[in-house]
Every structure is written in structure tokens, then in C-alpha cells.
Amino acid sequence: MQTFTLPTSTDGLTVDDLRGLTNEMIDTMLDIIKDCTDKDVTFEPSDPDAYDEAASSDDELKISWTLGHVIVHATASSEEAASIAAELARGVEWHGRSRSEVPWRTVTTIEQCRHRLEESRHMRLASLEMWPDEPHFHNTYTAREGAPPTNCVRRFLNGLRHDESHLEQLERIVRECRGA
């Protein structure tokens, strides 16, 4: 099992820290899939509790996520967080989501998975280059009632936390592929 632990607090985190955490996360995900083959990417693992409230159709509501599906979902979420974080850092008021996700059914090879991870690294790191020298740390929004205010650092870190929440799932899929 991979060990990757994000800071519990955003206090004192710098853009350089966020760069380092991004590289560490992508490297961790690449390491998890390092021995995978094309057949592993579309392998449907056993997941009797599968439920995706954001599924694009009723047919996909309870399907088990493939390796390719997890990777495109996780990268899209972190890229969205990075994009919003860059806007907040620049002083742009929160105006809603900024999400684009590669259609997961089009990802059928391990090379596509690796490329998607490297492309995501590139986009996330590039987003940090958009932060001004003096980010607008006080520019915040509240995602939902009762949630703490979210500034640029917290939003970027939340994307990495979302990645982290899928690490065990990636490992479980890879283990199940090896046993199939």
C-alpha cells in the first residue's frame, strides 16, 4: 500500500509546497499502476457497493469503476480544484465550477492512463504559475452550508485530498487485476 499523507492544515503552505505535493501525488499514482497492462485498464473489479450519484446515465449508476475511470475522474477533480484555486489566488470571485473530464470509456490503454496523469501534472503545475506573487488569501467562498471558507490554498489542497481518497481504490483494482 502506498503511503501518501497530505498536511491537515493549510497554514504556512506555499506555492512551492503545492508543487511538491502535486508531484508526489502524481508519482504515487504512477507507481501504483507501474506494472499494469492494457487489459488492467478496462478490467471491471468487483464492487457490490458501487454507486455514483454523478453518473451520466442510469446504466452507469451502479457500475464498478475501472482503472481508467478512476484516473480520469481523479485527475479531472484535481484540475478543477487547481483552476479554481488560481482564480481565487488572482482575486477572482467564486463563480461556479470549472470542470472538464475525459470520457472514461475512451481510456483503454495503460499508456493513456500514464499520459492522463502526466498531462494532469502539467496542467496543475501550470495553474500554480498563474498565482500572483502576493495571492489573495482572503478571497474565499463557502462550498456548502456549514463548510469552512475556502481560499486558494485550501481549494488546491482539496483537489489533492480527492486524489488521496482514490489511492486505496486504485490499489484495490490493481490487486484484483493481479488475482484475476
Short mmCIF file of C-alpha atoms in Angstrom, two decimals:
data_model
loop_
_atom_site.label_atom_id
_atom_site.label_comp_id
_atom_site.label_asym_id
_atom_site.label_seq_id
_atom_site.Cartn_x
_atom_site.Cartn_y
_atom_site.Cartn_z
CA MET A 1 0.00 0.00 0.00
CA GLN A 2 1.22 3.46 -0.93
CA THR A 3 1.88 5.94 1.81
CA PHE A 4 0.99 9.49 1.00
CA THR A 5 -0.14 11.93 3.62
CA LEU A 6 -1.29 15.45 2.98
CA PRO A 7 -0.98 18.20 5.55
CA THR A 8 -4.08 18.55 7.71
CA SER A 9 -3.77 22.33 7.75
CA THR A 10 -3.17 24.88 5.02
CA ASP A 11 -1.31 27.16 7.44
CA GLY A 12 2.04 28.16 6.04
CA LEU A 13 1.72 26.16 2.80
CA THR A 14 3.46 27.87 -0.09
CA VAL A 15 3.12 27.52 -3.85
CA ASP A 16 6.35 25.51 -3.76
CA ASP A 17 4.76 23.17 -1.20
CA LEU A 18 1.76 22.71 -3.50
CA ARG A 19 4.09 21.95 -6.43
CA GLY A 20 5.91 19.34 -4.35
CA LEU A 21 2.67 17.73 -3.16
CA THR A 22 1.36 17.64 -6.74
CA ASN A 23 4.49 15.89 -7.98
CA GLU A 24 4.39 13.46 -5.07
CA MET A 25 0.74 12.62 -5.74
CA ILE A 26 1.19 12.03 -9.46
CA ASP A 27 4.34 9.97 -8.79
CA THR A 28 2.39 7.89 -6.24
CA MET A 29 -0.42 7.22 -8.71
CA LEU A 30 2.07 6.31 -11.45
CA ASP A 31 3.81 3.96 -9.04
CA ILE A 32 0.54 2.20 -8.21
CA ILE A 33 -0.07 1.44 -11.91
CA LYS A 34 3.57 0.84 -12.89
CA ASP A 35 3.12 -2.88 -13.60
CA CYS A 36 -0.31 -2.63 -15.20
CA THR A 37 -1.11 -3.64 -18.76
CA ASP A 38 -3.77 -2.59 -21.21
CA LYS A 39 -6.15 -5.33 -20.03
CA ASP A 40 -5.94 -3.96 -16.47
CA VAL A 41 -7.24 -0.57 -17.60
CA THR A 42 -10.68 -1.89 -18.62
CA PHE A 43 -10.89 -4.72 -16.08
CA GLU A 44 -14.15 -4.41 -14.14
CA PRO A 45 -13.42 -5.04 -10.47
CA SER A 46 -15.92 -6.41 -8.02
CA ASP A 47 -17.63 -3.58 -6.19
CA PRO A 48 -21.06 -4.61 -4.86
CA ASP A 49 -21.42 -1.23 -3.12
CA ALA A 50 -20.74 0.80 -6.27
CA TYR A 51 -22.92 3.89 -6.51
CA ASP A 52 -22.10 7.04 -8.43
CA GLU A 53 -24.55 9.83 -7.71
CA ALA A 54 -22.97 11.86 -10.53
CA ALA A 55 -23.30 9.09 -13.13
CA SER A 56 -24.13 10.32 -16.61
CA SER A 57 -26.90 7.74 -17.02
CA ASP A 58 -28.95 5.26 -15.01
CA ASP A 59 -26.94 2.47 -16.66
CA GLU A 60 -23.77 3.80 -15.02
CA LEU A 61 -25.27 4.44 -11.59
CA LYS A 62 -24.04 1.19 -10.01
CA ILE A 63 -21.14 0.09 -12.19
CA SER A 64 -17.73 -0.75 -10.76
CA TRP A 65 -15.14 1.79 -11.77
CA THR A 66 -12.28 0.62 -13.94
CA LEU A 67 -8.70 1.79 -13.52
CA GLY A 68 -9.16 4.19 -16.44
CA HIS A 69 -12.38 5.54 -14.94
CA VAL A 70 -10.75 6.28 -11.58
CA ILE A 71 -7.79 8.02 -13.19
CA VAL A 72 -9.84 10.32 -15.43
CA HIS A 73 -12.20 11.14 -12.56
CA ALA A 74 -9.45 11.89 -10.06
CA THR A 75 -7.41 13.99 -12.49
CA ALA A 76 -10.46 15.99 -13.59
CA SER A 77 -11.31 16.79 -9.97
CA SER A 78 -7.81 17.98 -9.12
CA GLU A 79 -7.55 20.00 -12.31
CA GLU A 80 -10.84 21.69 -11.44
CA ALA A 81 -9.52 22.48 -7.97
CA ALA A 82 -6.29 23.87 -9.42
CA SER A 83 -8.17 26.03 -11.90
CA ILE A 84 -10.47 27.48 -9.26
CA ALA A 85 -7.54 27.97 -6.88
CA ALA A 86 -5.68 30.02 -9.50
CA GLU A 87 -8.71 32.26 -9.93
CA LEU A 88 -9.11 32.73 -6.18
CA ALA A 89 -5.39 33.50 -5.84
CA ARG A 90 -5.76 36.19 -8.51
CA GLY A 91 -8.69 37.80 -6.69
CA VAL A 92 -11.45 36.50 -8.99
CA GLU A 93 -14.70 35.93 -7.11
CA TRP A 94 -16.10 32.40 -7.00
CA HIS A 95 -18.44 31.95 -9.96
CA GLY A 96 -19.08 28.20 -10.02
CA ARG A 97 -17.47 25.01 -11.13
CA SER A 98 -14.80 24.68 -13.80
CA ARG A 99 -14.79 21.01 -14.73
CA SER A 100 -13.84 19.02 -17.80
CA GLU A 101 -13.44 15.25 -17.69
CA VAL A 102 -12.07 12.97 -20.38
CA PRO A 103 -14.78 10.42 -21.29
CA TRP A 104 -13.64 7.43 -19.24
CA ARG A 105 -14.73 4.82 -21.79
CA THR A 106 -12.17 6.25 -24.25
CA VAL A 107 -9.29 5.39 -21.90
CA THR A 108 -8.45 1.78 -22.74
CA THR A 109 -4.65 1.53 -22.56
CA ILE A 110 -2.11 1.89 -19.79
CA GLU A 111 -0.25 4.43 -21.91
CA GLN A 112 -3.40 6.59 -21.98
CA CYS A 113 -3.57 6.36 -18.17
CA ARG A 114 0.06 7.38 -17.80
CA HIS A 115 -0.40 10.18 -20.32
CA ARG A 116 -3.52 11.42 -18.50
CA LEU A 117 -1.59 11.54 -15.20
CA GLU A 118 1.36 13.39 -16.76
CA GLU A 119 -0.97 15.78 -18.59
CA SER A 120 -2.74 16.45 -15.31
CA ARG A 121 0.59 17.11 -13.59
CA HIS A 122 1.43 19.59 -16.33
CA MET A 123 -1.91 21.42 -16.02
CA ARG A 124 -1.85 21.56 -12.22
CA LEU A 125 1.71 22.86 -12.10
CA ALA A 126 0.91 25.38 -14.84
CA SER A 127 -2.05 26.64 -12.82
CA LEU A 128 0.30 27.45 -9.95
CA GLU A 129 2.31 29.65 -12.32
CA MET A 130 -0.81 31.83 -12.61
CA TRP A 131 -0.72 32.74 -8.92
CA PRO A 132 0.46 36.29 -8.28
CA ASP A 133 3.48 36.93 -6.07
CA GLU A 134 1.02 38.02 -3.38
CA PRO A 135 -2.00 35.71 -3.65
CA HIS A 136 -5.39 36.92 -2.44
CA PHE A 137 -5.58 34.52 0.52
CA HIS A 138 -8.65 36.31 1.89
CA ASN A 139 -10.65 35.74 -1.30
CA THR A 140 -12.88 32.83 -0.22
CA TYR A 141 -16.15 31.09 -0.91
CA THR A 142 -18.23 28.58 1.03
CA ALA A 143 -18.97 25.40 -0.91
CA ARG A 144 -21.97 24.41 1.18
CA GLU A 145 -23.67 25.44 4.37
CA GLY A 146 -21.54 24.66 7.40
CA ALA A 147 -18.34 24.20 5.40
CA PRO A 148 -15.32 26.35 6.24
CA PRO A 149 -14.46 29.20 3.88
CA THR A 150 -12.24 28.04 1.04
CA ASN A 151 -9.34 30.11 -0.21
CA CYS A 152 -6.85 29.35 -2.98
CA VAL A 153 -4.56 27.14 -0.89
CA ARG A 154 -7.42 25.12 0.63
CA ARG A 155 -9.06 24.67 -2.80
CA PHE A 156 -5.85 23.40 -4.39
CA LEU A 157 -5.20 21.10 -1.44
CA ASN A 158 -8.77 19.78 -1.59
CA GLY A 159 -8.06 18.56 -5.12
CA LEU A 160 -5.08 16.62 -3.80
CA ARG A 161 -7.23 15.27 -0.96
CA HIS A 162 -9.68 14.00 -3.55
CA ASP A 163 -6.81 12.23 -5.32
CA GLU A 164 -5.73 10.76 -1.99
CA SER A 165 -9.25 9.41 -1.43
CA HIS A 166 -8.86 7.30 -4.60
CA LEU A 167 -5.41 5.82 -3.88
CA GLU A 168 -6.78 2.82 -1.99
CA GLN A 169 -9.33 2.25 -4.74
CA LEU A 170 -6.56 2.23 -7.36
CA GLU A 171 -4.54 -0.22 -5.28
CA ARG A 172 -7.58 -2.47 -4.79
CA ILE A 173 -8.27 -2.54 -8.54
CA VAL A 174 -4.64 -3.38 -9.31
CA ARG A 175 -4.64 -6.18 -6.70
CA GLU A 176 -7.84 -7.60 -8.11
CA CYS A 177 -6.41 -7.44 -11.65
CA ARG A 178 -3.38 -9.43 -10.48
CA GLY A 179 -5.67 -12.07 -8.95
CA ALA A 180 -7.96 -12.35 -11.99
#
